[in-house]
Coordinates of C-alpha atoms in Angstrom, one line a residue:
M179 CA 122.4 67.9 43.6
A180 CA 121.2 70.3 45.8
L181 CA 118.2 72.5 44.2
T182 CA 118.9 76.3 43.6
R183 CA 116.6 79.1 45.7
D184 CA 114.9 79.9 43.0
Q185 CA 114.3 76.0 42.5
Q186 CA 113.0 75.5 45.7
F187 CA 111.1 78.9 45.6
R188 CA 109.0 76.7 42.4
I189 CA 108.5 73.9 43.6
L190 CA 106.7 75.6 46.9
D191 CA 104.9 77.6 44.1
W192 CA 103.4 74.6 42.1
A193 CA 102.6 73.4 45.4
I194 CA 100.5 76.3 46.5
L195 CA 98.8 76.3 43.0
L196 CA 98.0 72.7 43.9
T197 CA 96.5 72.9 47.4
T198 CA 94.7 75.8 46.3
S199 CA 92.7 74.2 43.4
I200 CA 92.0 71.0 45.3
I201 CA 90.5 73.3 48.4
A202 CA 88.6 75.0 46.5
L203 CA 86.7 72.5 44.2
I204 CA 86.6 70.0 47.5
L205 CA 84.7 73.1 48.7
F206 CA 82.4 73.4 45.1
H207 CA 80.6 70.4 46.7
V208 CA 79.1 72.6 49.4
P209 CA 75.7 73.0 49.4
P210 CA 74.6 76.8 47.3
D211 CA 72.2 78.7 49.4
H212 CA 69.0 77.9 48.4
H213 CA 67.1 81.1 47.0
S214 CA 63.2 81.6 46.6
F215 CA 61.4 81.7 43.5
S216 CA 58.5 81.8 41.6
I217 CA 57.3 79.2 39.5
I218 CA 55.5 81.4 37.6
D219 CA 59.0 83.1 36.5
L220 CA 59.3 83.0 32.8
S221 CA 63.2 83.8 33.3
L222 CA 63.9 80.2 35.4
S223 CA 61.1 77.8 32.7
F224 CA 63.9 77.3 30.1
P225 CA 64.1 73.8 28.5
Q226 CA 66.8 71.7 30.0
R227 CA 69.2 70.9 27.0
P228 CA 70.2 67.0 27.4
K229 CA 73.7 67.7 26.0
P230 CA 75.7 70.7 26.0
K231 CA 77.0 72.6 23.4
V232 CA 80.6 72.8 25.0
S233 CA 80.8 69.3 27.5
L234 CA 83.1 69.1 30.2
P235 CA 86.4 67.1 29.0
L236 CA 85.8 69.6 25.8
L237 CA 86.2 72.9 28.2
L238 CA 88.9 71.0 30.1
F239 CA 90.9 70.5 26.8
L240 CA 90.4 73.8 25.6
S241 CA 90.7 76.0 28.7
V242 CA 93.7 73.8 30.1
I243 CA 95.3 71.1 27.9
T244 CA 95.2 73.5 24.3
P245 CA 97.6 76.6 26.4
T246 CA 99.8 73.9 27.5
L247 CA 100.7 72.0 24.6
L248 CA 101.3 76.0 22.6
I249 CA 103.0 77.1 25.5
L250 CA 105.5 74.5 25.1
I251 CA 105.7 74.0 22.0
L252 CA 106.4 77.9 21.3
S253 CA 108.9 77.8 24.1
L254 CA 111.1 74.9 23.3
H255 CA 110.8 75.5 19.0
Q256 CA 113.8 77.6 19.2
T257 CA 116.1 75.6 21.4
H258 CA 118.2 74.7 18.7
S259 CA 121.9 76.0 17.6
T260 CA 123.2 77.4 14.5
S261 CA 125.3 74.5 13.6
P262 CA 124.8 73.3 10.7
L263 CA 125.0 69.5 12.0
P264 CA 121.3 69.0 11.8
H265 CA 118.8 67.9 15.2
T266 CA 121.3 69.3 17.6
L267 CA 120.5 71.6 20.6
N268 CA 122.2 74.8 22.5
P269 CA 122.2 73.9 26.2
S270 CA 122.4 77.1 27.2
S271 CA 118.5 77.8 24.0
L272 CA 117.6 75.0 25.3
Y273 CA 118.1 75.6 29.2
T274 CA 116.4 79.4 28.4
G275 CA 113.3 77.6 26.6
V276 CA 112.5 75.2 29.6
R277 CA 112.7 78.3 32.1
A278 CA 110.8 80.6 29.5
A279 CA 108.0 77.4 29.3
H280 CA 107.9 76.6 32.9
T281 CA 107.2 80.6 34.4
S282 CA 104.8 80.6 31.7
L283 CA 103.3 77.4 33.1
L284 CA 103.2 78.6 36.4
G285 CA 101.6 82.0 34.8
L286 CA 98.3 79.3 33.2
G287 CA 98.3 77.6 36.8
L288 CA 98.1 80.8 38.8
S289 CA 95.3 82.1 36.1
L290 CA 93.1 78.6 36.9
S291 CA 93.8 78.4 39.8
T292 CA 92.4 81.8 41.0
S293 CA 89.5 81.1 38.6
L294 CA 88.7 78.1 40.2
I295 CA 88.6 80.2 43.9
I296 CA 86.1 82.8 41.9
L297 CA 84.0 79.5 40.8
N298 CA 83.5 78.9 44.9
S299 CA 81.0 81.9 44.7
K300 CA 78.2 80.4 43.3
N301 CA 77.4 78.5 46.3
L302 CA 77.3 82.5 48.2
F303 CA 75.0 83.7 45.3
G304 CA 72.6 81.0 45.0
V305 CA 71.3 82.5 42.0
P306 CA 68.6 80.0 39.7
R307 CA 69.6 79.2 36.7
P308 CA 67.4 80.2 33.1
D309 CA 66.2 75.8 33.2
F310 CA 65.7 75.8 37.1
L311 CA 62.4 75.2 36.8
S312 CA 62.9 71.9 34.3
R313 CA 65.3 70.9 36.8
C314 CA 63.4 71.5 40.2
K315 CA 59.9 69.6 39.2
P316 CA 57.9 71.6 41.6
D317 CA 55.0 70.1 43.3
V318 CA 52.4 72.4 41.7
D319 CA 49.8 70.6 43.8
R320 CA 51.8 71.7 47.4
L321 CA 52.1 75.2 46.1
A322 CA 50.6 76.2 49.2
D323 CA 52.7 74.5 51.8
H324 CA 56.0 76.7 50.5
I325 CA 54.4 80.0 50.1
V326 CA 57.5 81.8 51.7
G327 CA 57.4 86.3 52.1
S328 CA 54.1 88.0 51.5
S329 CA 51.3 86.3 49.8
Y330 CA 49.8 89.4 48.3
G331 CA 50.4 88.5 44.7
Q332 CA 47.8 85.3 45.1
V333 CA 44.9 88.2 45.5
L334 CA 46.1 88.4 41.5
S335 CA 46.1 85.2 40.5
A336 CA 47.1 82.0 43.1
P337 CA 50.5 80.7 42.0
W338 CA 51.5 84.5 41.9
V339 CA 53.9 83.9 45.0
L340 CA 57.3 82.4 46.3
V341 CA 58.0 79.2 47.2
N342 CA 61.2 77.5 48.7
R343 CA 63.4 74.9 47.1
E344 CA 60.9 71.5 49.2
I345 CA 58.3 72.2 46.5
C346 CA 61.0 70.9 44.5
T347 CA 60.8 66.9 43.6
A348 CA 64.2 66.2 42.0
R349 CA 66.9 64.9 43.3
F350 CA 68.3 67.0 45.8
A351 CA 72.1 67.4 43.8
D352 CA 69.8 68.7 40.3
V353 CA 68.3 71.3 42.4
N354 CA 71.3 72.2 44.0
E355 CA 73.0 72.8 40.4
G356 CA 70.0 74.6 39.8
F357 CA 71.2 77.4 42.2
R358 CA 74.7 77.6 40.3
S359 CA 74.1 80.1 37.9
M360 CA 76.3 83.4 38.9
P361 CA 79.0 83.3 37.9
C362 CA 79.1 81.5 34.6
G363 CA 81.8 78.6 35.1
G364 CA 82.1 77.8 31.8
A365 CA 83.1 81.7 31.0
L366 CA 85.4 81.5 34.2
V367 CA 87.3 78.6 33.3
A368 CA 87.7 79.7 29.4
F369 CA 88.4 83.2 29.9
A370 CA 90.6 82.9 32.6
G371 CA 93.2 80.2 30.4
L372 CA 91.9 80.8 26.6
G373 CA 92.8 84.6 28.2
Y374 CA 96.0 83.8 29.4
L375 CA 97.0 82.2 26.5
T376 CA 96.4 85.4 24.2
L377 CA 97.7 87.4 26.3
W378 CA 100.7 85.3 26.4
L379 CA 100.7 84.7 22.7
A380 CA 100.5 88.9 22.8
A381 CA 103.4 89.0 23.9
R382 CA 105.3 86.2 22.7
L383 CA 104.9 87.1 18.8
G384 CA 106.2 90.8 19.6
I385 CA 102.4 92.6 18.8
A386 CA 102.1 93.9 22.4
S387 CA 105.6 95.1 22.8
S388 CA 106.9 96.9 19.5
R389 CA 104.7 99.6 21.3
S390 CA 106.1 99.6 24.3
A391 CA 109.2 99.5 23.3
K392 CA 108.9 102.4 21.3
A393 CA 107.8 104.0 24.3
G394 CA 110.3 102.8 26.6
S395 CA 113.1 104.8 23.6
A396 CA 111.6 108.1 23.6
N397 CA 110.8 108.2 27.4
D398 CA 113.8 108.9 29.7
G399 CA 112.3 107.7 32.7
Y400 CA 111.0 103.8 31.1
E401 CA 113.9 101.3 32.4
G402 CA 113.8 99.7 28.9
G403 CA 114.8 102.6 27.1
G404 CA 115.7 106.4 29.2
R405 CA 117.3 104.1 31.7
L406 CA 120.0 102.4 29.7
L407 CA 121.0 106.1 28.3
D408 CA 121.2 107.9 31.6
D409 CA 123.2 104.6 32.8
N410 CA 125.4 104.8 30.0
H411 CA 125.4 108.1 29.7
E412 CA 126.9 108.9 33.8
R413 CA 129.5 105.8 33.1
E414 CA 131.0 107.7 29.5
S415 CA 130.3 111.3 31.4
H416 CA 133.4 110.9 33.4
D417 CA 135.7 110.7 29.4
V418 CA 133.9 113.3 28.1
P419 CA 134.5 117.3 28.7
V420 CA 131.7 118.6 30.5
E421 CA 130.8 121.3 27.8
F422 CA 131.1 118.2 25.3
Q423 CA 128.2 115.8 27.4
G424 CA 125.3 116.8 26.6
Q425 CA 126.0 116.9 22.8
A426 CA 127.1 113.1 23.6
Y427 CA 124.3 112.6 25.4
E428 CA 121.8 113.3 22.2
E429 CA 124.6 111.8 20.1
R430 CA 123.8 108.4 21.8
L431 CA 119.5 108.7 22.3
R432 CA 120.0 109.4 18.8
R433 CA 121.8 106.1 17.6
T434 CA 119.8 104.2 19.7
Q435 CA 116.2 105.7 18.7
R436 CA 115.5 103.4 15.9
P437 CA 112.1 103.6 14.1
I438 CA 110.0 99.6 15.0
S439 CA 108.0 99.0 12.1
P440 CA 104.4 97.1 13.0
Q441 CA 104.4 93.1 13.3
P442 CA 102.8 91.4 10.4
L443 CA 99.0 91.4 10.4
F444 CA 98.7 87.8 10.3
F445 CA 100.5 88.1 14.1
L446 CA 97.1 88.6 15.4
I447 CA 96.1 85.6 14.2
L448 CA 96.9 83.1 17.0
P449 CA 95.5 85.5 19.8
Y450 CA 92.1 86.1 17.9
L451 CA 92.0 82.3 17.5
S452 CA 92.7 82.2 21.0
F453 CA 90.3 84.8 22.4
G454 CA 87.7 83.7 19.8
L455 CA 86.9 80.3 21.2
A456 CA 87.0 82.2 25.0
L457 CA 83.8 83.8 23.7
F458 CA 82.1 81.2 22.2
V459 CA 82.2 78.8 25.2
A460 CA 80.7 81.4 26.9
G461 CA 78.2 81.7 24.5
S462 CA 77.3 78.5 24.7
R463 CA 76.8 78.9 28.4
Y464 CA 73.9 81.3 27.6
F465 CA 72.8 78.8 24.3
D466 CA 72.4 76.6 26.4
F467 CA 70.3 78.2 29.6
S468 CA 73.1 77.7 31.4
N469 CA 73.6 80.8 32.7
H470 CA 71.7 84.5 32.4
G471 CA 72.9 86.7 30.3
W472 CA 74.6 88.9 33.0
D473 CA 76.5 85.8 34.7
V474 CA 78.1 84.6 31.3
V475 CA 79.2 88.6 32.0
A476 CA 80.4 88.0 35.0
G477 CA 82.3 84.3 34.6
A478 CA 83.9 86.3 31.8
G479 CA 85.0 89.3 33.4
G480 CA 86.0 87.0 36.9
G481 CA 88.4 84.8 34.0
S482 CA 89.7 87.9 32.5
A483 CA 90.9 89.1 35.8
S484 CA 92.7 86.2 36.3
A485 CA 94.9 85.7 33.4
L486 CA 95.1 89.5 33.7
F487 CA 97.2 88.8 37.6
A488 CA 98.7 86.1 36.5
F489 CA 100.4 87.8 33.5
W490 CA 101.3 90.4 35.2
F491 CA 102.8 88.6 38.8
Y492 CA 105.4 86.3 36.3
G493 CA 105.4 88.9 34.0
P494 CA 105.6 88.9 29.5
L495 CA 108.5 86.6 28.2

């Protein structure tokens, strides 16, 4: 069976996302820029944690697998028909659920792949981590051989100078990882995945739609409210005398403007949990001395921007 034009475009979308993600992961292993640093800089003197609070497998589970599973479950759970026979499926409803899940997962993939592109800016900035000196293990005895820039600080203290990365005695890979603090990768991926899930849950549970629907019904220029009324009014105007067309329109508007009650407060639990998990992951990077405070903020901002862009691009479902 030949694929429809829409299916061909969706396959192309997945191919672009996968290709972009693979290229971004490959480029991430490019050595970062190496900033000069001081061995007496207290902001780089924190100890290196032997085990992070949120490991990489746990980060991937929370930010990738969990949103994927929730989107699939919540998109497909209403595919059962109204038939009295148990466990029967409505083909039309099932198709709608699968289509919604597929489009939502494309949005999640776009958010995560965008975050991977932003992640490569770590190599561009080359900012040392708070535990950089613990990773670097500088050879203090060879301090004079690696001084860069001005050495006026030595008038006050011999080590009060900037040095280059060649003073480090640790493995090259460990030193390179020490220069990847900005932006925080954990916060970036967490907010890209869980941030997108938060927006998706808010739209899915109708938390964000009640206000927009209320505004749409009262605004003549909004496609969800007044625009529909304008079209209906144009169609009905041919059957209503000119002197009564205004009254007919006002009556139609009055009948369609029904008050919309807010959603129950417990609907906020899932979006709040998703957003709270993203905050927890981001905060754990600061607690583990892996990133500076502003690095975490930059990562969270980049991940949130990725989620907002992906959610806007594929539209709320």
